[in-house]
Short mmCIF file of N, CA and C in Angstrom, two decimals:
data_model
loop_
_atom_site.label_atom_id
_atom_site.label_comp_id
_atom_site.label_asym_id
_atom_site.label_seq_id
_atom_site.Cartn_x
_atom_site.Cartn_y
_atom_site.Cartn_z
N UNK N 238 -57.27 112.43 238.14
CA UNK N 238 -58.07 113.23 237.63
C UNK N 238 -59.97 112.78 237.57
N UNK N 239 -60.14 111.53 236.80
CA UNK N 239 -61.65 111.66 237.36
C UNK N 239 -62.19 111.92 238.97
N UNK N 240 -61.50 111.18 239.59
CA UNK N 240 -61.77 111.02 240.90
C UNK N 240 -62.66 112.37 241.39
N UNK N 241 -61.52 113.44 241.50
CA UNK N 241 -61.32 115.16 241.01
C UNK N 241 -61.87 115.93 240.99
N UNK N 242 -62.36 115.70 239.72
CA UNK N 242 -63.69 115.76 238.99
C UNK N 242 -65.26 115.32 239.24
N UNK N 243 -64.97 114.41 239.89
CA UNK N 243 -66.58 113.67 240.56
C UNK N 243 -66.72 114.44 242.00
N UNK N 244 -65.38 115.12 242.57
CA UNK N 244 -65.95 115.29 244.08
C UNK N 244 -66.17 117.23 243.83
N UNK N 245 -65.63 117.58 242.56
CA UNK N 245 -65.68 119.15 242.29
C UNK N 245 -67.37 119.02 242.00
N UNK N 246 -68.06 118.22 240.96
CA UNK N 246 -68.56 118.00 241.18
C UNK N 246 -69.69 118.05 241.28
N UNK N 247 -69.55 117.21 243.15
CA UNK N 247 -70.48 117.18 243.49
C UNK N 247 -70.73 117.66 244.71
N UNK N 248 -69.95 118.71 244.64
CA UNK N 248 -69.36 119.47 245.88
C UNK N 248 -70.51 120.92 245.02
N UNK N 249 -70.03 121.10 243.88
CA UNK N 249 -70.56 122.18 243.60
C UNK N 249 -72.31 121.78 242.61
N UNK N 250 -72.74 120.37 243.74
CA UNK N 250 -74.05 120.66 242.68
C UNK N 250 -73.81 120.21 241.49
N UNK N 251 -73.22 119.53 240.49
CA UNK N 251 -73.54 119.54 238.45
C UNK N 251 -74.31 118.68 238.36
N UNK N 252 -74.07 118.49 237.27
CA UNK N 252 -74.86 117.63 236.97
C UNK N 252 -74.04 116.36 235.68
N UNK N 253 -72.73 116.50 235.76
CA UNK N 253 -71.49 116.27 235.23
C UNK N 253 -70.89 115.41 236.41
N UNK N 254 -70.96 115.87 238.02
CA UNK N 254 -70.33 114.69 238.70
C UNK N 254 -70.73 113.79 239.28
N UNK N 255 -71.73 113.13 239.08
CA UNK N 255 -72.61 111.65 239.78
C UNK N 255 -71.47 110.88 238.45
N UNK N 256 -71.09 111.06 236.60
CA UNK N 256 -70.93 110.95 236.15
C UNK N 256 -69.80 110.03 236.41
N UNK N 257 -69.09 111.53 236.74
CA UNK N 257 -67.11 111.47 236.97
C UNK N 257 -67.36 110.34 237.95
N UNK N 258 -68.01 110.21 239.11
CA UNK N 258 -68.12 109.69 240.00
C UNK N 258 -67.90 107.76 239.39
N UNK N 259 -69.35 107.70 238.60
CA UNK N 259 -69.18 106.48 238.52
C UNK N 259 -68.25 105.86 237.72
N UNK N 260 -67.31 106.60 236.89
CA UNK N 260 -66.53 106.42 236.00
C UNK N 260 -65.12 106.08 237.11
N UNK N 261 -64.85 107.05 238.12
CA UNK N 261 -63.41 106.08 238.49
C UNK N 261 -64.11 105.56 240.05
N UNK N 262 -65.12 105.20 240.21
CA UNK N 262 -65.97 104.34 240.96
C UNK N 262 -65.82 103.06 240.12
N UNK N 263 -66.08 102.64 239.30
CA UNK N 263 -65.83 101.32 237.95
C UNK N 263 -63.82 101.23 238.24
N UNK N 264 -63.88 102.67 237.61
CA UNK N 264 -62.37 102.50 237.84
C UNK N 264 -61.69 101.35 238.31
N UNK N 265 -61.64 102.25 239.57
CA UNK N 265 -61.45 102.01 241.21
C UNK N 265 -60.84 100.21 241.01
N UNK N 266 -62.65 99.66 240.42
CA UNK N 266 -62.90 98.31 240.86
C UNK N 266 -62.42 97.42 239.40
N UNK N 267 -62.15 97.79 238.22
CA UNK N 267 -61.89 97.86 237.90
C UNK N 267 -59.98 97.07 238.08
N UNK N 268 -59.07 98.66 238.05
CA UNK N 268 -58.39 98.37 239.09
C UNK N 268 -57.68 96.97 240.08
N UNK N 269 -58.96 96.55 240.80
CA UNK N 269 -58.39 96.20 241.74
C UNK N 269 -58.53 94.78 241.54
N UNK N 270 -60.28 94.44 240.53
CA UNK N 270 -59.74 93.33 239.84
C UNK N 270 -58.17 92.69 239.34
N UNK N 271 -57.69 93.46 238.83
CA UNK N 271 -56.98 93.08 237.37
C UNK N 271 -56.48 92.45 238.90
N UNK N 272 -55.79 93.71 240.10
CA UNK N 272 -54.29 93.44 240.63
C UNK N 272 -54.63 91.76 241.23
N UNK N 273 -56.32 91.48 241.75
CA UNK N 273 -56.60 90.96 241.86
C UNK N 273 -55.99 89.73 241.29
N UNK N 274 -56.69 89.34 240.64
CA UNK N 274 -56.29 88.14 239.24
C UNK N 274 -55.25 88.07 239.24
N UNK N 275 -54.45 88.88 239.05
CA UNK N 275 -51.94 88.72 238.87
C UNK N 275 -52.11 88.54 239.86
N UNK N 276 -52.41 88.46 241.33
CA UNK N 276 -51.82 87.80 242.47
C UNK N 276 -52.54 86.40 242.45
N UNK N 277 -53.60 85.96 241.91
CA UNK N 277 -54.02 84.91 242.24
C UNK N 277 -53.21 84.50 240.81
N UNK N 278 -52.40 84.20 239.87
CA UNK N 278 -52.42 83.63 239.03
C UNK N 278 -50.98 83.63 239.07
N UNK N 279 -50.25 84.74 239.69
CA UNK N 279 -49.31 84.00 239.68
C UNK N 279 -48.12 83.78 241.38
N UNK N 280 -50.03 83.49 242.12
CA UNK N 280 -49.68 82.74 243.86
C UNK N 280 -48.87 83.50 244.61
N UNK N 281 -48.84 84.65 244.67
CA UNK N 281 -48.47 85.58 245.61
C UNK N 281 -49.23 85.86 246.89
N UNK N 282 -50.23 85.43 247.75
CA UNK N 282 -51.33 85.86 248.02
C UNK N 282 -50.79 84.61 248.91
N UNK N 283 -49.61 83.40 248.80
CA UNK N 283 -49.11 82.66 249.20
C UNK N 283 -48.24 83.27 249.99
N UNK N 284 -47.32 83.92 249.64
CA UNK N 284 -46.79 84.98 250.49
C UNK N 284 -46.76 85.79 251.31
N UNK N 285 -47.71 85.59 251.66
CA UNK N 285 -48.65 87.54 253.07
C UNK N 285 -47.82 86.39 254.20
N UNK N 286 -48.16 85.94 254.79
CA UNK N 286 -47.95 85.22 256.16
C UNK N 286 -46.28 85.43 256.35
N UNK N 287 -45.05 85.90 255.32
CA UNK N 287 -43.85 86.37 255.91
C UNK N 287 -43.75 87.27 254.94
N UNK N 288 -44.70 87.54 253.80
CA UNK N 288 -43.83 89.30 253.45
C UNK N 288 -44.38 90.50 253.83
N UNK N 289 -44.82 91.08 254.27
CA UNK N 289 -45.08 92.67 255.47
C UNK N 289 -45.80 93.09 253.93
N UNK N 290 -45.02 93.34 252.24
CA UNK N 290 -45.00 93.92 251.61
C UNK N 290 -46.45 93.07 250.27
N UNK N 291 -46.50 91.77 250.93
CA UNK N 291 -47.55 91.70 249.68
C UNK N 291 -48.83 91.32 250.71
N UNK N 292 -48.02 91.61 252.57
CA UNK N 292 -49.47 92.54 253.28
C UNK N 292 -50.57 93.73 252.97
N UNK N 293 -49.10 94.50 252.88
CA UNK N 293 -49.79 95.66 252.26
C UNK N 293 -50.25 95.90 250.76
N UNK N 294 -49.76 95.24 250.07
CA UNK N 294 -50.95 94.85 248.67
C UNK N 294 -51.88 94.68 249.24
N UNK N 295 -52.09 92.95 249.90
CA UNK N 295 -53.88 92.89 250.05
C UNK N 295 -54.69 94.16 251.02
N UNK N 296 -54.35 94.95 251.86
CA UNK N 296 -54.50 95.96 252.59
C UNK N 296 -55.25 96.79 251.15
N UNK N 297 -53.59 97.19 250.60
CA UNK N 297 -54.71 98.28 248.99
C UNK N 297 -55.38 98.04 248.88
N UNK N 298 -55.88 96.43 248.28
CA UNK N 298 -56.37 95.83 247.26
C UNK N 298 -57.90 95.97 248.30
N UNK N 299 -57.49 95.80 249.72
CA UNK N 299 -58.97 95.85 249.70
C UNK N 299 -59.68 97.19 250.02
N UNK N 300 -58.61 97.95 250.08
CA UNK N 300 -59.09 99.90 250.40
C UNK N 300 -59.24 100.30 248.48
N UNK N 301 -58.77 99.40 247.76
CA UNK N 301 -59.17 100.46 246.58
C UNK N 301 -60.62 99.77 246.17
N UNK N 302 -60.96 98.94 246.18
CA UNK N 302 -62.44 97.87 246.58
C UNK N 302 -63.79 98.59 247.06
N UNK N 303 -62.55 99.38 248.14
CA UNK N 303 -64.49 99.20 248.99
C UNK N 303 -63.88 100.97 248.78
N UNK N 304 -63.20 101.77 248.43
CA UNK N 304 -63.54 102.99 247.46
C UNK N 304 -64.19 103.18 246.73
N UNK N 305 -64.08 102.18 245.63
CA UNK N 305 -64.26 101.79 244.24
C UNK N 305 -66.27 102.10 244.66
N UNK N 306 -66.31 101.00 245.46
CA UNK N 306 -68.13 101.05 245.69
C UNK N 306 -68.44 101.59 246.71
N UNK N 307 -67.71 102.58 247.53
CA UNK N 307 -68.46 103.30 247.82
C UNK N 307 -68.50 104.70 247.13
N UNK N 308 -67.90 104.75 246.02
CA UNK N 308 -67.77 105.67 245.37
C UNK N 308 -69.38 105.66 244.23
N UNK N 309 -69.28 104.78 243.69
CA UNK N 309 -70.06 104.37 242.90
C UNK N 309 -71.54 103.69 243.85
N UNK N 310 -72.09 104.14 245.21
CA UNK N 310 -72.83 103.85 245.63
C UNK N 310 -73.02 104.97 246.07
N UNK N 311 -72.22 106.24 246.02
CA UNK N 311 -72.68 107.29 246.63
C UNK N 311 -73.22 108.25 245.35
N UNK N 312 -72.57 108.21 244.21
CA UNK N 312 -73.24 108.63 242.77
C UNK N 312 -74.74 108.32 242.05
N UNK N 313 -74.21 106.63 242.61
CA UNK N 313 -75.78 105.94 241.66
C UNK N 313 -76.98 106.49 241.67
N UNK N 314 -77.07 107.09 243.20
CA UNK N 314 -78.83 107.38 243.36
C UNK N 314 -78.39 108.75 242.71
N UNK N 315 -77.69 109.38 242.30
CA UNK N 315 -77.82 110.78 242.18
C UNK N 315 -77.86 110.92 240.97
N UNK N 316 -77.69 110.48 240.16
CA UNK N 316 -76.89 110.11 239.08
C UNK N 316 -78.44 109.95 238.54
N UNK N 317 -79.08 108.53 238.88
CA UNK N 317 -80.62 108.47 239.20
C UNK N 317 -81.25 109.08 238.66
N UNK N 318 -81.40 110.26 240.15
CA UNK N 318 -81.77 111.54 239.97
C UNK N 318 -81.94 111.89 239.44
N UNK N 319 -80.88 112.51 238.33
CA UNK N 319 -80.55 113.95 237.57
C UNK N 319 -81.19 113.66 236.49
#
């Protein structure tokens, strides 16, 4: 919901768009960090060689982290300018 609100705010050039984007991006980074920490603590990355589900999990973690970073990178200059 936060990401959708940020998208609408950025498209409509509203002042509340960039802050929502920063919230959404930071939430994605936090989610990635929590998931990676869980996987490391439970030694789940060792399963990636044989387990397709773990390979998908790694891809999801990478995509989520990149989306969060790109969202923050896109919203940060707009927040500082506004």
